[in-house]
Coordinates of C-alpha atoms in Angstrom, one line a residue:
Chain A
X1 CA 61.2 -4.9 -13.4
X2 CA 62.2 -4.7 -9.7
X3 CA 58.9 -4.2 -7.9
X4 CA 56.2 -6.8 -8.4
X5 CA 53.8 -6.0 -11.1
X6 CA 50.2 -5.1 -10.2
X7 CA 48.9 -7.2 -13.0
X8 CA 50.5 -10.4 -14.2
X9 CA 48.8 -12.7 -16.7
X10 CA 49.8 -16.4 -16.9
X11 CA 48.6 -18.8 -19.7
X12 CA 45.3 -17.0 -20.0
X13 CA 42.8 -18.5 -22.5
X14 CA 39.3 -17.2 -23.1
X15 CA 36.6 -19.0 -25.1
X16 CA 33.2 -17.7 -26.2
X17 CA 31.4 -20.9 -26.7
X18 CA 33.5 -22.7 -29.4
X19 CA 35.4 -19.5 -30.2
X20 CA 38.9 -19.4 -28.9
X21 CA 39.3 -15.6 -28.5
X22 CA 42.4 -15.2 -26.4
X23 CA 45.3 -17.7 -26.8
X24 CA 48.0 -18.3 -24.2
X25 CA 48.3 -14.8 -23.0
X26 CA 51.4 -14.2 -20.8
X27 CA 52.1 -10.6 -19.9
X28 CA 53.2 -8.3 -17.1
X29 CA 51.7 -4.8 -16.9
X30 CA 54.3 -2.3 -15.7
X31 CA 53.5 -0.3 -12.7
X32 CA 53.0 3.4 -12.7
X33 CA 53.1 3.6 -16.5
X34 CA 50.5 3.9 -19.2
X35 CA 50.0 0.7 -21.1
X36 CA 48.0 0.7 -24.3
X37 CA 46.5 -2.5 -25.8
X38 CA 46.4 -2.1 -29.5
X39 CA 45.3 -4.2 -32.4
X40 CA 42.8 -4.5 -35.2
X41 CA 39.1 -4.6 -34.2
X42 CA 37.8 -7.9 -33.1
X43 CA 41.3 -9.1 -32.0
X44 CA 40.4 -9.5 -28.3
X45 CA 41.7 -6.2 -26.9
X46 CA 38.6 -5.5 -24.9
X47 CA 38.3 -9.1 -23.8
X48 CA 41.8 -9.0 -22.4
X49 CA 41.0 -5.8 -20.5
X50 CA 37.8 -7.2 -19.1
X51 CA 39.7 -10.3 -17.8
X52 CA 41.6 -8.0 -15.5
X53 CA 38.5 -7.2 -13.4
X54 CA 36.5 -10.3 -14.2
X55 CA 33.8 -8.2 -16.0
X56 CA 34.3 -10.8 -18.7
X57 CA 32.0 -13.1 -16.6
X58 CA 28.9 -11.1 -17.6
X59 CA 29.4 -12.2 -21.2
X60 CA 27.2 -15.1 -22.4
X61 CA 28.8 -18.5 -22.5
X62 CA 32.3 -17.4 -21.7
X63 CA 35.1 -19.7 -20.3
X64 CA 38.4 -18.5 -18.9
X65 CA 41.4 -20.6 -18.0
X66 CA 44.8 -19.6 -16.6
X67 CA 45.7 -17.0 -14.1
X68 CA 45.5 -13.3 -13.7
X69 CA 47.5 -12.1 -10.7
X70 CA 46.6 -8.8 -9.2
X71 CA 49.0 -7.7 -6.5
X72 CA 50.1 -11.4 -6.3
X73 CA 46.6 -12.7 -5.8
X74 CA 45.0 -14.9 -8.6
X75 CA 41.7 -13.3 -9.3
X76 CA 40.4 -16.5 -11.0
X77 CA 41.0 -18.5 -7.8
X78 CA 37.5 -19.9 -6.9
X79 CA 38.1 -18.4 -3.4
X80 CA 38.8 -14.9 -4.7
X81 CA 36.3 -12.3 -3.7
X82 CA 35.2 -10.5 -6.9
X83 CA 34.1 -7.3 -5.2
X84 CA 37.4 -6.9 -3.5
X85 CA 39.3 -7.4 -6.8
X86 CA 37.2 -4.9 -8.6
X87 CA 37.7 -2.3 -5.9
X88 CA 41.4 -2.3 -6.8
X89 CA 40.5 -1.1 -10.3
X90 CA 38.7 1.9 -11.7
X91 CA 37.0 1.4 -15.1
X92 CA 36.3 3.8 -17.9
X93 CA 34.1 2.4 -20.5
X94 CA 33.6 3.3 -24.2
X95 CA 30.9 5.6 -23.4
X96 CA 30.3 7.0 -19.9
X97 CA 27.7 5.4 -17.8
X98 CA 26.8 7.7 -15.0
X99 CA 24.7 6.0 -12.3
X100 CA 21.1 7.2 -12.2
X101 CA 21.6 9.5 -9.3
X102 CA 23.1 12.9 -8.5
X103 CA 26.7 13.9 -9.2
X104 CA 27.5 13.8 -5.5
X105 CA 26.0 10.3 -5.1
X106 CA 27.8 9.0 -8.2
X107 CA 31.1 9.6 -6.4
X108 CA 29.9 8.6 -3.0
X109 CA 28.4 5.4 -4.3
X110 CA 31.6 3.4 -4.2
X111 CA 32.9 4.6 -0.8
X112 CA 29.4 4.0 0.6
X113 CA 29.1 0.4 -0.5
X114 CA 32.6 -0.2 0.9
X115 CA 31.4 1.0 4.3
X116 CA 32.1 4.8 4.5
X117 CA 29.1 6.4 6.4
X118 CA 30.6 9.6 7.8
X119 CA 29.0 12.5 6.0
X120 CA 31.9 14.8 6.4
X121 CA 34.3 12.2 5.1
X122 CA 32.1 11.6 2.1
X123 CA 32.0 15.3 1.4
X124 CA 35.8 15.4 1.5
X125 CA 36.0 12.3 -0.8
X126 CA 33.6 13.8 -3.3
X127 CA 35.4 17.1 -3.5
X128 CA 38.9 15.5 -3.6
X129 CA 38.2 13.1 -6.5
X130 CA 36.2 15.6 -8.5
X131 CA 39.2 17.8 -8.3
X132 CA 41.5 14.9 -9.2
X133 CA 39.4 14.5 -12.3
X134 CA 39.4 18.3 -13.0
X135 CA 35.6 18.4 -12.8
X136 CA 35.1 20.2 -9.4
X137 CA 35.1 23.8 -10.7
X138 CA 32.4 22.9 -13.3
X139 CA 30.1 21.1 -10.9
X140 CA 30.7 22.4 -7.4
X141 CA 27.5 24.5 -7.4
X142 CA 25.2 21.7 -8.7
X143 CA 26.4 18.5 -6.9
X144 CA 22.8 17.5 -6.2
X145 CA 21.7 17.6 -9.9
X146 CA 21.4 14.5 -11.9
X147 CA 24.6 13.2 -13.4
X148 CA 22.8 12.6 -16.7
X149 CA 22.6 16.3 -17.2
X150 CA 26.3 16.7 -17.7
X151 CA 27.9 16.7 -21.1
X152 CA 29.4 13.5 -22.4
X153 CA 32.9 14.7 -21.8
X154 CA 32.0 15.8 -18.2
X155 CA 30.3 12.4 -17.7
X156 CA 33.5 10.6 -18.6
X157 CA 35.5 12.6 -16.1
X158 CA 32.8 12.0 -13.5
X159 CA 33.2 8.2 -14.2
X160 CA 36.9 8.7 -13.7
X161 CA 36.4 10.4 -10.4
X162 CA 33.9 7.8 -9.4
X163 CA 36.4 5.0 -10.2
X164 CA 39.2 6.8 -8.3
X165 CA 37.0 7.3 -5.2
X166 CA 37.2 3.6 -4.3
X167 CA 41.0 4.1 -4.1
X168 CA 42.2 1.6 -6.8
X169 CA 45.8 0.9 -7.8
X170 CA 44.9 0.5 -11.4
X171 CA 42.8 2.4 -13.9
X172 CA 41.4 0.4 -16.8
X173 CA 40.1 2.2 -19.9
X174 CA 38.1 0.5 -22.7
X175 CA 38.6 3.0 -25.6
X176 CA 37.8 5.7 -23.1
X177 CA 37.8 8.5 -25.6
X178 CA 35.9 6.9 -28.4
X179 CA 32.6 8.7 -27.7
X180 CA 34.2 12.0 -26.8
X181 CA 34.8 15.2 -28.8
X182 CA 38.5 16.0 -29.5
X183 CA 38.8 18.5 -26.6
X184 CA 37.3 16.1 -24.0
X185 CA 39.5 13.3 -25.4
X186 CA 42.6 15.5 -24.8
X187 CA 41.3 16.2 -21.3
X188 CA 41.2 12.5 -20.5
X189 CA 44.6 11.8 -22.1
X190 CA 46.1 14.7 -20.1
X191 CA 44.5 13.2 -16.9
X192 CA 46.1 9.8 -17.7
X193 CA 49.5 11.4 -17.9
X194 CA 49.0 13.1 -14.6
X195 CA 47.6 10.1 -12.9
X196 CA 50.3 7.6 -13.8
X197 CA 52.3 9.0 -10.8
X198 CA 49.9 7.2 -8.5
X199 CA 48.2 4.6 -10.6
X200 CA 49.0 1.9 -13.2
X201 CA 46.9 2.6 -16.3
X202 CA 45.9 0.1 -18.9
X203 CA 43.7 1.1 -21.8
X204 CA 42.5 -0.2 -25.0
X205 CA 42.6 2.0 -28.1
X206 CA 42.2 1.6 -31.8
X207 CA 43.8 4.9 -32.4
X208 CA 47.5 4.3 -32.9
X209 CA 48.3 8.0 -32.6
X210 CA 46.7 8.1 -29.2
X211 CA 48.8 5.2 -28.0
X212 CA 51.9 7.0 -29.4
X213 CA 51.0 10.2 -27.6
X214 CA 50.4 8.9 -24.1
X215 CA 51.4 5.2 -23.7
X216 CA 54.8 4.2 -22.3
X217 CA 54.2 0.5 -23.1
X218 CA 52.4 -1.2 -25.9
X219 CA 50.8 -4.6 -26.2
X220 CA 49.9 -5.5 -29.8
X221 CA 47.3 -8.2 -30.2
X222 CA 46.3 -9.9 -33.4
X223 CA 43.7 -12.7 -33.7
X224 CA 43.7 -13.4 -30.0
X225 CA 47.5 -13.6 -29.6
X226 CA 50.0 -11.2 -28.3
X227 CA 52.3 -10.6 -31.2
X228 CA 54.6 -8.1 -29.5
X229 CA 54.9 -6.0 -26.4
X230 CA 57.4 -3.5 -25.2
X231 CA 58.1 0.2 -24.7
X232 CA 56.1 2.3 -27.1
X233 CA 59.1 3.8 -28.9
X234 CA 60.7 0.4 -29.5
X235 CA 57.5 -1.1 -30.9
X236 CA 56.6 1.8 -33.1
X237 CA 60.1 2.5 -34.4
X238 CA 61.6 -1.0 -34.6
X239 CA 58.9 -3.6 -34.7
X240 CA 60.4 -7.0 -34.7
X241 CA 57.4 -8.9 -36.0
X242 CA 56.1 -8.6 -39.5
X243 CA 52.5 -8.3 -38.3
X244 CA 53.4 -5.4 -36.0
X245 CA 55.1 -3.6 -38.9
X246 CA 52.0 -4.1 -41.0
X247 CA 49.8 -2.7 -38.3
X248 CA 52.0 0.3 -37.6
X249 CA 52.1 1.0 -41.3
X250 CA 48.4 0.7 -41.5
X251 CA 48.3 -2.4 -43.7
X252 CA 46.2 -4.4 -41.2
X253 CA 43.5 -2.5 -39.4
Chain B
X1 CA -0.8 8.6 -58.6
X2 CA 1.7 6.0 -58.0
X3 CA 1.1 2.9 -55.9
X4 CA 3.4 3.8 -53.0
X5 CA 1.7 7.1 -52.5
X6 CA -1.7 5.4 -52.4
X7 CA -0.4 3.0 -49.8
X8 CA 0.8 5.9 -47.8
X9 CA -2.5 7.7 -47.8
X10 CA -4.5 4.6 -47.0
X11 CA -2.4 3.9 -44.0
X12 CA -2.7 7.5 -43.0
X13 CA -6.4 7.2 -43.0
X14 CA -6.2 4.0 -40.9
X15 CA -4.1 5.7 -38.3
X16 CA -6.5 8.6 -38.0
X17 CA -9.4 6.3 -37.7
X18 CA -7.7 4.3 -35.0
X19 CA -6.7 7.4 -33.0
X20 CA -10.2 8.7 -33.2
X21 CA -11.7 5.4 -32.1
X22 CA -9.8 5.2 -28.9
X23 CA -10.3 8.9 -28.1
X24 CA -14.0 8.6 -28.8
X25 CA -14.3 5.4 -26.8
X26 CA -12.7 7.0 -23.7
X27 CA -14.9 10.0 -24.2
X28 CA -18.1 7.9 -24.4
X29 CA -17.2 5.8 -21.4
X30 CA -16.4 8.8 -19.2
X31 CA -19.4 10.7 -20.7
X32 CA -21.9 8.0 -19.9
X33 CA -20.8 7.4 -16.3
X34 CA -20.7 11.2 -15.8
X35 CA -24.1 11.7 -17.3
X36 CA -25.7 8.8 -15.5
X37 CA -23.8 8.9 -12.3
X38 CA -23.0 12.5 -11.5
X39 CA -26.6 13.4 -10.5
X40 CA -26.7 10.7 -7.9
X41 CA -23.2 11.3 -6.6
X42 CA -23.5 12.8 -3.2
X43 CA -21.3 13.3 -0.1
X44 CA -23.6 10.7 1.6
X45 CA -22.6 8.1 -1.0
X46 CA -18.9 8.3 -0.3
X47 CA -19.1 9.0 3.5
X48 CA -21.6 6.4 4.7
X49 CA -22.0 2.6 4.7
X50 CA -25.3 1.2 3.4
X51 CA -28.2 1.6 5.8
X52 CA -31.0 -0.9 5.9
X53 CA -32.8 -1.0 2.6
X54 CA -30.0 0.8 0.7
X55 CA -30.4 -1.5 -2.3
X56 CA -34.1 -0.6 -2.3
X57 CA -33.4 3.0 -2.7
X58 CA -33.1 4.0 0.9
X59 CA -30.3 5.9 2.7
X60 CA -26.7 5.2 3.0
X61 CA -23.6 5.0 0.8
X62 CA -20.9 2.7 -0.5
X63 CA -18.0 3.7 1.8
X64 CA -17.7 0.0 2.7
X65 CA -16.9 -0.8 -0.9
X66 CA -14.6 2.2 -1.4
X67 CA -12.5 1.3 1.7
X68 CA -12.7 -2.4 0.8
X69 CA -11.5 -1.9 -2.8
X70 CA -8.7 0.4 -1.9
X71 CA -7.4 -1.9 0.9
X72 CA -7.7 -4.9 -1.3
X73 CA -6.0 -3.3 -4.4
X74 CA -3.2 -1.9 -2.3
X75 CA -2.6 -5.1 -0.5
X76 CA -2.7 -7.2 -3.7
X77 CA -0.4 -4.8 -5.6
X78 CA 2.2 -4.6 -2.7
X79 CA 2.1 -8.4 -2.2
X80 CA 2.5 -9.0 -5.9
X81 CA 5.3 -6.5 -6.1
X82 CA 7.1 -8.2 -3.2
X83 CA 6.9 -11.6 -5.0
X84 CA 7.7 -10.4 -8.5
X85 CA 10.6 -8.1 -7.8
X86 CA 13.0 -10.9 -6.7
X87 CA 12.0 -13.0 -9.7
X88 CA 12.6 -10.2 -12.2
X89 CA 16.0 -9.4 -10.5
X90 CA 16.9 -13.1 -10.7
X91 CA 16.3 -13.4 -14.5
X92 CA 17.8 -10.0 -15.3
X93 CA 20.7 -9.7 -12.9
X94 CA 21.7 -12.9 -11.3
X95 CA 20.9 -15.2 -14.1
X96 CA 21.4 -12.8 -17.0
X97 CA 23.4 -15.3 -19.0
X98 CA 21.0 -18.2 -18.8
X99 CA 18.5 -17.1 -21.5
X100 CA 16.8 -20.5 -21.5
X101 CA 15.6 -20.4 -17.9
X102 CA 14.7 -16.7 -18.2
X103 CA 12.5 -17.5 -21.2
X104 CA 10.7 -20.3 -19.4
X105 CA 10.0 -17.9 -16.5
X106 CA 8.8 -15.3 -19.0
X107 CA 6.6 -17.8 -20.8
X108 CA 5.1 -18.9 -17.4
X109 CA 4.2 -15.3 -16.6
X110 CA 2.6 -14.8 -20.1
X111 CA 0.5 -17.9 -19.6
X112 CA -0.5 -16.8 -16.1
X113 CA -1.4 -13.4 -17.5
X114 CA -3.8 -15.0 -20.0
X115 CA -5.7 -16.9 -17.4
X116 CA -9.1 -15.2 -16.8
X117 CA -9.5 -13.8 -13.3
X118 CA -12.7 -15.9 -12.7
X119 CA -10.4 -19.0 -12.9
X120 CA -8.2 -17.5 -10.2
X121 CA -11.3 -16.9 -8.1
X122 CA -12.5 -20.4 -8.6
X123 CA -9.0 -21.8 -7.8
X124 CA -8.9 -19.7 -4.6
X125 CA -12.4 -20.8 -3.7
X126 CA -11.4 -24.5 -4.0
X127 CA -8.4 -24.0 -1.7
X128 CA -10.5 -22.0 0.8
X129 CA -13.1 -24.8 0.9
X130 CA -10.4 -27.4 1.3
X131 CA -8.9 -25.5 4.3
X132 CA -12.3 -24.4 5.6
X133 CA -11.4 -20.7 5.3
X134 CA -14.2 -18.1 5.0
X135 CA -14.2 -15.2 2.5
X136 CA -12.0 -12.5 3.8
X137 CA -9.9 -9.5 2.9
X138 CA -6.8 -11.6 3.2
X139 CA -8.0 -14.3 0.9
X140 CA -9.1 -11.6 -1.6
X141 CA -5.6 -9.9 -1.4
X142 CA -3.9 -13.2 -2.0
X143 CA -5.9 -14.2 -5.0
X144 CA -6.0 -10.8 -6.6
X145 CA -2.2 -10.6 -6.1
X146 CA -1.9 -13.7 -8.2
X147 CA -4.0 -12.1 -10.9
X148 CA -1.8 -9.0 -11.0
X149 CA 1.5 -10.7 -10.4
X150 CA 2.3 -11.5 -14.1
X151 CA 1.3 -7.9 -15.0
X152 CA 3.8 -6.4 -12.6
X153 CA 6.5 -9.0 -13.2
X154 CA 6.4 -8.7 -17.0
X155 CA 6.1 -4.9 -17.0
X156 CA 9.2 -4.5 -14.7
X157 CA 11.0 -7.2 -16.7
X158 CA 10.5 -5.4 -20.0
X159 CA 12.0 -2.2 -18.4
X160 CA 15.0 -3.9 -16.8
X161 CA 15.7 -5.9 -19.9
X162 CA 16.3 -2.6 -21.8
X163 CA 19.0 -1.4 -19.4
X164 CA 22.4 -1.6 -21.1
X165 CA 25.0 -4.0 -19.8
X166 CA 27.3 -0.9 -19.4
X167 CA 25.3 0.4 -16.5
X168 CA 25.6 -3.0 -14.7
X169 CA 29.3 -3.0 -15.4
X170 CA 29.8 0.5 -14.1
X171 CA 28.4 -0.5 -10.8
X172 CA 30.2 -3.9 -10.7
X173 CA 33.5 -2.2 -11.6
X174 CA 33.3 -0.2 -8.3
X175 CA 33.1 -3.4 -6.4
X176 CA 29.3 -3.5 -5.9
X177 CA 27.6 -6.8 -5.4
X178 CA 24.8 -7.9 -7.6
X179 CA 22.3 -7.1 -4.9
X180 CA 23.7 -3.6 -4.3
X181 CA 23.6 -3.1 -8.1
X182 CA 20.0 -4.3 -8.3
X183 CA 18.7 -2.2 -5.5
X184 CA 20.7 1.0 -5.8
X185 CA 21.3 1.3 -9.5
X186 CA 19.0 -0.9 -11.5
X187 CA 15.8 -0.3 -9.5
X188 CA 16.5 3.4 -9.6
X189 CA 17.0 3.4 -13.3
X190 CA 13.9 1.4 -13.8
X191 CA 11.8 3.4 -11.2
X192 CA 9.5 5.1 -13.7
X193 CA 8.8 1.7 -15.3
X194 CA 8.3 0.1 -11.9
X195 CA 5.8 2.8 -11.0
X196 CA 3.9 2.3 -14.2
X197 CA 3.8 -1.4 -13.6
X198 CA 2.4 -0.9 -10.1
X199 CA -0.2 1.5 -11.4
X200 CA -1.4 -0.8 -14.1
X201 CA -1.6 -3.6 -11.5
X202 CA -3.4 -1.4 -9.1
X203 CA -6.0 -0.5 -11.7
X204 CA -6.5 -4.1 -12.7
X205 CA -6.7 -5.2 -9.0
X206 CA -9.3 -2.5 -8.0
X207 CA -11.4 -3.2 -11.1
X208 CA -11.4 -6.9 -10.8
X209 CA -14.8 -8.4 -9.9
X210 CA -14.4 -12.1 -10.7
X211 CA -11.5 -13.0 -8.5
X212 CA -13.0 -11.3 -5.4
X213 CA -16.5 -12.6 -5.9
X214 CA -15.7 -15.9 -4.2
X215 CA -12.7 -14.9 -2.1
X216 CA -13.4 -11.5 -0.5
X217 CA -17.1 -11.9 -0.2
X218 CA -19.4 -8.9 0.3
X219 CA -20.5 -7.0 3.4
X220 CA -22.2 -3.8 4.3
X221 CA -19.6 -3.1 6.9
X222 CA -16.1 -1.7 6.9
X223 CA -13.8 -4.6 8.0
X224 CA -11.8 -4.2 11.2
X225 CA -9.5 -7.1 10.5
X226 CA -8.0 -8.8 7.4
X227 CA -9.9 -12.0 8.4
X228 CA -13.3 -10.4 7.7
X229 CA -15.2 -10.3 4.5
X230 CA -14.9 -7.1 2.6
X231 CA -17.0 -5.2 0.0
X232 CA -15.5 -4.1 -3.3
X233 CA -16.6 -1.4 -5.8
X234 CA -17.0 -3.7 -8.9
X235 CA -19.4 -5.9 -6.9
X236 CA -21.2 -2.9 -5.5
X237 CA -21.7 -1.6 -9.0
X238 CA -23.0 -5.0 -10.1
X239 CA -25.5 -5.3 -7.2
X240 CA -26.8 -1.8 -7.7
X241 CA -27.2 -2.1 -11.4
X242 CA -28.9 -5.4 -10.9
X243 CA -31.8 -4.0 -8.9
X244 CA -35.0 -3.0 -10.7
X245 CA -35.0 0.5 -9.2
X246 CA -33.9 3.4 -11.4
X247 CA -32.6 5.4 -8.4
X248 CA -30.4 2.5 -7.2
X249 CA -29.2 1.9 -10.8
X250 CA -28.2 5.6 -11.0
X251 CA -26.2 5.1 -7.8
X252 CA -24.5 2.2 -9.6
X253 CA -23.3 4.6 -12.2
X254 CA -22.2 7.0 -9.5
X255 CA -20.2 4.1 -8.0
X256 CA -18.5 3.5 -11.3
X257 CA -17.6 7.2 -11.4
X258 CA -16.1 6.8 -7.9
X259 CA -14.1 3.8 -9.0
X260 CA -12.7 5.7 -12.0
X261 CA -11.9 8.7 -9.8
X262 CA -10.1 6.6 -7.2
X263 CA -7.8 5.2 -9.9
X264 CA -7.3 8.6 -11.4
X265 CA -6.4 10.2 -8.0
X266 CA -4.0 7.4 -7.1
X267 CA -2.2 7.6 -10.5
X268 CA -1.7 11.3 -10.2
X269 CA -0.5 11.2 -6.6
X270 CA 1.9 8.4 -7.4
X271 CA 3.3 10.3 -10.4
X272 CA 3.8 13.4 -8.3
X273 CA 5.5 11.5 -5.4
X274 CA 8.0 9.7 -7.7
X275 CA 8.8 12.6 -9.9
X276 CA 12.1 13.2 -8.1
X277 CA 13.4 9.8 -8.9
X278 CA 12.5 10.1 -12.6
X279 CA 14.8 13.0 -13.1
X280 CA 17.9 11.0 -12.2
X281 CA 17.2 8.4 -14.9
X282 CA 20.0 8.5 -17.4

């Protein structure tokens, strides 16, 4: 890769109490591509994702060693500013968590806490990112209504727009479609494909077919270790490791 | 009939009896104060302070106690909320991982909750004697705020504890600090619960007689500063019911009715004022 990678992980180890959940992770996430983290449940997929924006720290009794470089900056450096790191990444969680406020305020929340006060500018941001997430047409007449009144699929797109509104470089998704109906899932997948022009996208999925449909790059994790990573086609068609073959064939799940 | 069906019907009967008991209790309480107090309730009672000989059945009202109680209960509730909110945020947001410390703080509140208010009153009285402070509205507010502090703190705590981690993460992921998350997201999500906590505390503060007995004092006048003694409704009820005159006793029931109405009005107004926040709760 010529350009420097947005996310680079060096010797990352994560422990939950005595449990060693991620072991010596070394990986580079390619820019402007969709990377899928796959693997059987409980293998540490979500843990790895949460390491990228330090949300891992809200877990009870967790210990992280090693480095995660985001744009060349080690985010686990004691001097690193966590709010600044998280601003570089938008997050889509397993089920959408709209903030307890109006649709408008959900989008404006991020820009506001980062210092945007101009009402006109906020209006522009809200409209722009709702359009970016293909939600504008559905909500433009009810921006002041509670975000909780939207359907789950719409809420997930709202969360996407909300994440984009802080102008991140990276989008993280933690099984972002697992709570959605098939149509809303397709909507999010389609969005990811459009958005990779501008953002690097990393998402966790337990649906191999989904990874196949949209991911350019795969990371296969098993029991806390990266077994194999590489371009999707290569991994799925010619897995080098026995464990990857087994997973692709559905023997381990 | 088989055993499980019998169990089911016995429990059903128990549930019905319980439900009837509380409804009838409320009805009887309201009924008796209405029956005994309503005839004596007059505009004079709620618009005037006691004139000379009021407690012997002469003219005047209990405006001093109404104003005193409302000021005291508002002051104590607000003071207690100001003290408890940071503690609750500390154990639920800043120190969410450290269950051990949180549980000690929760246990402390539960013990404080169980201490009878007369003990708080006596405690306040001891301190006031030590520093040579006289009974005053301020002293009353401080002591009553201690009485209601655990009520508010535990009630808000229970609500915030139920908020899923995902909502915290959603805010953190946007680069919000813990304080921004607490004030703009968590407090809003918990706002109906916070309001309920404040109302329960207000009801307890305004109805408390024991803690104010030594600390707020009693007076026939409306205070003009927080350093003056202040009358309260529960004590006004006590003094009036304690006289041997039936007409003054009837006014005591009317005062009880006023106390109940004050709480009712404030609950309804508060619910109306905060309705707009409730609808944003997810």
